[in-house]
Amino acid sequence: MIAKLKGLLDSVAAEAAVIDVNGVGYLVSASAKTLGGLTPGTSVTLHIETQVREDAIQLFGFLSLAERDSVRLLTGVQGVGGRVALAILGVLGPSELAHAIASADTASIARANGVGPKLASRIANELKGKFGAVALGGAAPIIVAGNSAVADALTALAALGFRPLEASRAVADAQPELGDAADVSALLRLALRKTAK
């Protein structure tokens, strides 16, 4: 199995790149975020996840090990193949996805092409407790699901343009000061104040 490729970036297309390794061009599928960070003609190193099927051998490339590990977990969920996993990582980075899963924020997961509400819910349910350790390394706050004020505050912050990770951190910083009984407006005001510092 191919685990890593280091070579010259030959070309970049909408969903894949060609890496020239000593004269051999490898077609590597990658997320939109990964492809956006690559420049043809430069040296590149990608971590590779190799998938072997009856009809094809497909390479998926990642700039970080967290992305690769995220795809490994995502493809373990029924209905999530390599392309859908890359679409999810194109919308949410590993840390943002871990927060979305920990807070049961299926709306953020469903923003990816090919992911409907049912699949987003399955991803959140099946990966709860598994994903965070890989992507976060235990360093970032995790919001407890089931609190409607927290969920509403996260939705409001997302509507204001906050990324899921930023919204989750802001609410996690505000929640301990106000307690579990805090209403949405108080939680939102304090979260916004904390992000302005």
mmCIF file of C-alpha atoms in Angstrom:
data_model
loop_
_atom_site.group_PDB
_atom_site.id
_atom_site.type_symbol
_atom_site.label_atom_id
_atom_site.label_comp_id
_atom_site.label_asym_id
_atom_site.label_seq_id
_atom_site.Cartn_x
_atom_site.Cartn_y
_atom_site.Cartn_z
ATOM 1 C CA MET A 1 0.000 0.000 0.000
ATOM 2 C CA ILE A 2 1.127 3.544 -0.715
ATOM 3 C CA ALA A 3 1.239 5.610 2.501
ATOM 4 C CA LYS A 4 3.061 8.765 1.377
ATOM 5 C CA LEU A 5 4.054 10.462 -1.871
ATOM 6 C CA LYS A 6 6.773 13.084 -2.229
ATOM 7 C CA GLY A 7 7.408 14.644 -5.608
ATOM 8 C CA LEU A 8 6.697 17.466 -8.015
ATOM 9 C CA LEU A 9 3.126 18.653 -8.366
ATOM 10 C CA ASP A 10 2.426 18.195 -12.075
ATOM 11 C CA SER A 11 -1.160 19.478 -12.257
ATOM 12 C CA VAL A 12 -4.260 20.241 -10.197
ATOM 13 C CA ALA A 13 -7.854 19.631 -11.335
ATOM 14 C CA ALA A 14 -11.227 20.101 -9.606
ATOM 15 C CA GLU A 15 -11.028 16.936 -7.494
ATOM 16 C CA ALA A 16 -7.521 15.563 -7.942
ATOM 17 C CA ALA A 17 -3.851 16.311 -8.512
ATOM 18 C CA VAL A 18 -1.076 14.526 -10.381
ATOM 19 C CA ILE A 19 2.120 14.024 -8.371
ATOM 20 C CA ASP A 20 5.245 13.243 -10.409
ATOM 21 C CA VAL A 21 7.464 10.907 -8.393
ATOM 22 C CA ASN A 22 10.637 10.122 -10.369
ATOM 23 C CA GLY A 23 8.823 10.253 -13.690
ATOM 24 C CA VAL A 24 5.704 8.333 -12.609
ATOM 25 C CA GLY A 25 2.501 10.404 -12.333
ATOM 26 C CA TYR A 26 0.161 9.408 -9.507
ATOM 27 C CA LEU A 27 -3.448 10.620 -9.689
ATOM 28 C CA VAL A 28 -4.405 11.591 -6.143
ATOM 29 C CA SER A 29 -7.932 12.647 -5.118
ATOM 30 C CA ALA A 30 -8.024 15.337 -2.429
ATOM 31 C CA SER A 31 -10.400 17.733 -0.681
ATOM 32 C CA ALA A 32 -11.014 21.203 -2.074
ATOM 33 C CA LYS A 33 -9.095 22.692 0.876
ATOM 34 C CA THR A 34 -6.050 20.523 0.196
ATOM 35 C CA LEU A 35 -6.106 21.195 -3.550
ATOM 36 C CA GLY A 36 -6.463 24.926 -2.922
ATOM 37 C CA GLY A 37 -3.173 24.912 -1.017
ATOM 38 C CA LEU A 38 -1.179 23.268 -3.826
ATOM 39 C CA THR A 39 0.761 25.068 -6.582
ATOM 40 C CA PRO A 40 1.764 23.235 -9.784
ATOM 41 C CA GLY A 41 5.525 22.991 -10.322
ATOM 42 C CA THR A 42 6.359 22.918 -6.606
ATOM 43 C CA SER A 43 7.557 20.054 -4.436
ATOM 44 C CA VAL A 44 4.794 18.441 -2.397
ATOM 45 C CA THR A 45 4.447 15.715 0.229
ATOM 46 C CA LEU A 46 1.044 14.104 0.742
ATOM 47 C CA HIS A 47 -0.055 11.455 3.219
ATOM 48 C CA ILE A 48 -1.945 8.823 1.252
ATOM 49 C CA GLU A 49 -4.906 6.590 1.991
ATOM 50 C CA THR A 50 -5.031 3.782 -0.579
ATOM 51 C CA GLN A 51 -8.395 2.185 -1.316
ATOM 52 C CA VAL A 52 -8.499 -1.023 -3.328
ATOM 53 C CA ARG A 53 -11.753 -2.094 -4.964
ATOM 54 C CA GLU A 54 -12.548 -4.776 -7.517
ATOM 55 C CA ASP A 55 -12.434 -2.296 -10.373
ATOM 56 C CA ALA A 56 -9.886 0.300 -9.204
ATOM 57 C CA ILE A 57 -7.084 1.340 -6.912
ATOM 58 C CA GLN A 58 -7.671 4.887 -5.701
ATOM 59 C CA LEU A 59 -5.304 7.222 -3.869
ATOM 60 C CA PHE A 60 -6.562 9.945 -1.532
ATOM 61 C CA GLY A 61 -4.051 12.622 -0.483
ATOM 62 C CA PHE A 62 -3.824 14.815 2.626
ATOM 63 C CA LEU A 63 -1.486 17.536 3.845
ATOM 64 C CA SER A 64 -1.903 16.402 7.476
ATOM 65 C CA LEU A 65 -2.227 13.088 9.297
ATOM 66 C CA ALA A 66 -5.360 14.417 11.062
ATOM 67 C CA GLU A 67 -7.098 14.722 7.682
ATOM 68 C CA ARG A 68 -6.061 11.196 6.708
ATOM 69 C CA ASP A 69 -7.212 9.762 10.029
ATOM 70 C CA SER A 70 -10.507 11.657 9.700
ATOM 71 C CA VAL A 71 -11.157 10.046 6.322
ATOM 72 C CA ARG A 72 -10.383 6.616 7.763
ATOM 73 C CA LEU A 73 -13.025 7.148 10.447
ATOM 74 C CA LEU A 74 -15.557 8.672 8.060
ATOM 75 C CA THR A 75 -15.285 5.833 5.535
ATOM 76 C CA GLY A 76 -16.066 3.381 8.330
ATOM 77 C CA VAL A 77 -19.620 4.765 8.381
ATOM 78 C CA GLN A 78 -22.054 2.996 6.047
ATOM 79 C CA GLY A 79 -22.805 5.187 3.038
ATOM 80 C CA VAL A 80 -19.608 7.241 3.293
ATOM 81 C CA GLY A 81 -17.069 6.511 0.585
ATOM 82 C CA GLY A 82 -13.814 8.277 -0.119
ATOM 83 C CA ARG A 83 -15.377 11.005 -2.281
ATOM 84 C CA VAL A 84 -18.049 11.862 0.308
ATOM 85 C CA ALA A 85 -15.406 11.946 3.054
ATOM 86 C CA LEU A 86 -13.333 14.379 0.949
ATOM 87 C CA ALA A 87 -16.426 16.521 0.366
ATOM 88 C CA ILE A 88 -16.968 16.701 4.129
ATOM 89 C CA LEU A 89 -13.320 17.688 4.699
ATOM 90 C CA GLY A 90 -13.701 20.307 1.975
ATOM 91 C CA VAL A 91 -16.331 22.008 4.141
ATOM 92 C CA LEU A 92 -15.036 21.225 7.655
ATOM 93 C CA GLY A 93 -11.457 20.689 8.753
ATOM 94 C CA PRO A 94 -10.723 17.807 11.169
ATOM 95 C CA SER A 95 -11.131 19.955 14.309
ATOM 96 C CA GLU A 96 -14.324 21.573 13.040
ATOM 97 C CA LEU A 97 -15.740 18.176 12.127
ATOM 98 C CA ALA A 98 -14.845 16.809 15.558
ATOM 99 C CA HIS A 99 -16.735 19.693 17.171
ATOM 100 C CA ALA A 100 -19.722 19.197 14.868
ATOM 101 C CA ILE A 101 -19.820 15.504 15.818
ATOM 102 C CA ALA A 102 -19.348 16.174 19.544
ATOM 103 C CA SER A 103 -22.123 18.785 19.581
ATOM 104 C CA ALA A 104 -24.406 16.773 17.235
ATOM 105 C CA ASP A 105 -24.334 19.665 14.764
ATOM 106 C CA THR A 106 -25.636 17.684 11.800
ATOM 107 C CA ALA A 107 -26.462 20.860 9.847
ATOM 108 C CA SER A 108 -22.738 21.649 9.513
ATOM 109 C CA ILE A 109 -21.945 18.113 8.357
ATOM 110 C CA ALA A 110 -24.836 18.195 5.856
ATOM 111 C CA ARG A 111 -23.319 21.262 4.122
ATOM 112 C CA ALA A 112 -21.016 18.897 2.200
ATOM 113 C CA ASN A 113 -22.080 17.769 -1.285
ATOM 114 C CA GLY A 114 -23.610 14.311 -1.201
ATOM 115 C CA VAL A 115 -24.456 14.443 2.518
ATOM 116 C CA GLY A 116 -28.122 14.656 3.412
ATOM 117 C CA PRO A 117 -29.667 15.017 6.870
ATOM 118 C CA LYS A 118 -29.963 11.231 7.372
ATOM 119 C CA LEU A 119 -26.334 10.564 6.518
ATOM 120 C CA ALA A 120 -25.160 13.530 8.607
ATOM 121 C CA SER A 121 -27.105 12.142 11.563
ATOM 122 C CA ARG A 122 -25.600 8.668 11.040
ATOM 123 C CA ILE A 123 -22.090 10.157 10.920
ATOM 124 C CA ALA A 124 -22.659 12.128 14.133
ATOM 125 C CA ASN A 125 -24.132 9.120 15.950
ATOM 126 C CA GLU A 126 -21.607 6.506 14.837
ATOM 127 C CA LEU A 127 -18.506 8.665 15.317
ATOM 128 C CA LYS A 128 -19.481 10.310 18.602
ATOM 129 C CA GLY A 129 -16.667 9.663 21.047
ATOM 130 C CA LYS A 130 -14.338 8.271 18.375
ATOM 131 C CA PHE A 131 -13.583 11.292 16.246
ATOM 132 C CA GLY A 132 -12.602 13.926 18.790
ATOM 133 C CA ALA A 133 -9.541 12.124 20.087
ATOM 134 C CA VAL A 134 -8.078 11.873 16.586
ATOM 135 C CA ALA A 135 -8.760 15.391 15.373
ATOM 136 C CA LEU A 136 -8.445 17.362 18.579
ATOM 137 C CA GLY A 137 -5.898 15.464 20.589
ATOM 138 C CA GLY A 138 -7.961 16.483 23.629
ATOM 139 C CA ALA A 139 -6.893 20.120 23.305
ATOM 140 C CA ALA A 140 -10.079 21.900 22.250
ATOM 141 C CA PRO A 141 -13.319 22.330 24.194
ATOM 142 C CA ILE A 142 -16.234 20.089 23.376
ATOM 143 C CA ILE A 143 -19.826 21.272 23.792
ATOM 144 C CA VAL A 144 -22.223 18.890 25.513
ATOM 145 C CA ALA A 145 -25.107 17.906 23.247
ATOM 146 C CA GLY A 146 -28.684 17.990 24.490
ATOM 147 C CA ASN A 147 -28.682 21.590 25.747
ATOM 148 C CA SER A 148 -31.076 23.515 23.470
ATOM 149 C CA ALA A 149 -29.643 26.916 24.483
ATOM 150 C CA VAL A 150 -26.181 25.747 23.431
ATOM 151 C CA ALA A 151 -27.500 24.367 20.133
ATOM 152 C CA ASP A 152 -29.417 27.597 19.441
ATOM 153 C CA ALA A 153 -26.371 29.734 20.291
ATOM 154 C CA LEU A 154 -24.214 27.650 17.936
ATOM 155 C CA THR A 155 -26.793 28.076 15.164
ATOM 156 C CA ALA A 156 -26.962 31.835 15.737
ATOM 157 C CA LEU A 157 -23.170 32.185 15.644
ATOM 158 C CA ALA A 158 -23.041 30.137 12.437
ATOM 159 C CA ALA A 159 -25.655 32.487 10.922
ATOM 160 C CA LEU A 160 -23.381 35.398 11.879
ATOM 161 C CA GLY A 161 -20.552 33.832 9.878
ATOM 162 C CA PHE A 162 -18.604 32.038 12.613
ATOM 163 C CA ARG A 163 -16.933 28.781 11.638
ATOM 164 C CA PRO A 164 -18.091 25.734 13.661
ATOM 165 C CA LEU A 165 -14.829 25.525 15.632
ATOM 166 C CA GLU A 166 -14.929 29.256 16.507
ATOM 167 C CA ALA A 167 -18.595 29.087 17.499
ATOM 168 C CA SER A 168 -18.015 26.005 19.641
ATOM 169 C CA ARG A 169 -15.062 27.595 21.435
ATOM 170 C CA ALA A 170 -16.972 30.832 22.083
ATOM 171 C CA VAL A 171 -19.968 28.999 23.546
ATOM 172 C CA ALA A 172 -17.703 26.675 25.556
ATOM 173 C CA ASP A 173 -15.965 29.732 27.058
ATOM 174 C CA ALA A 174 -19.276 31.418 27.911
ATOM 175 C CA GLN A 175 -21.247 28.463 29.255
ATOM 176 C CA PRO A 176 -19.334 27.870 32.531
ATOM 177 C CA GLU A 177 -19.856 31.497 33.620
ATOM 178 C CA LEU A 178 -23.613 31.372 33.038
ATOM 179 C CA GLY A 179 -24.314 27.773 34.034
ATOM 180 C CA ASP A 180 -26.491 25.151 32.372
ATOM 181 C CA ALA A 181 -29.710 27.105 32.991
ATOM 182 C CA ALA A 182 -28.600 30.090 30.880
ATOM 183 C CA ASP A 183 -30.954 31.211 28.136
ATOM 184 C CA VAL A 184 -29.905 31.613 24.528
ATOM 185 C CA SER A 185 -29.694 35.409 24.476
ATOM 186 C CA ALA A 186 -27.422 35.604 27.548
ATOM 187 C CA LEU A 187 -25.230 32.797 26.225
ATOM 188 C CA LEU A 188 -24.991 34.451 22.807
ATOM 189 C CA ARG A 189 -24.143 37.903 24.241
ATOM 190 C CA LEU A 190 -21.366 36.533 26.431
ATOM 191 C CA ALA A 191 -19.990 34.323 23.627
ATOM 192 C CA LEU A 192 -19.824 37.366 21.324
ATOM 193 C CA ARG A 193 -18.101 39.414 24.029
ATOM 194 C CA LYS A 194 -15.517 36.683 24.542
ATOM 195 C CA THR A 195 -14.729 36.470 20.829
ATOM 196 C CA ALA A 196 -14.237 40.251 20.651
ATOM 197 C CA LYS A 197 -11.369 40.129 23.200
#
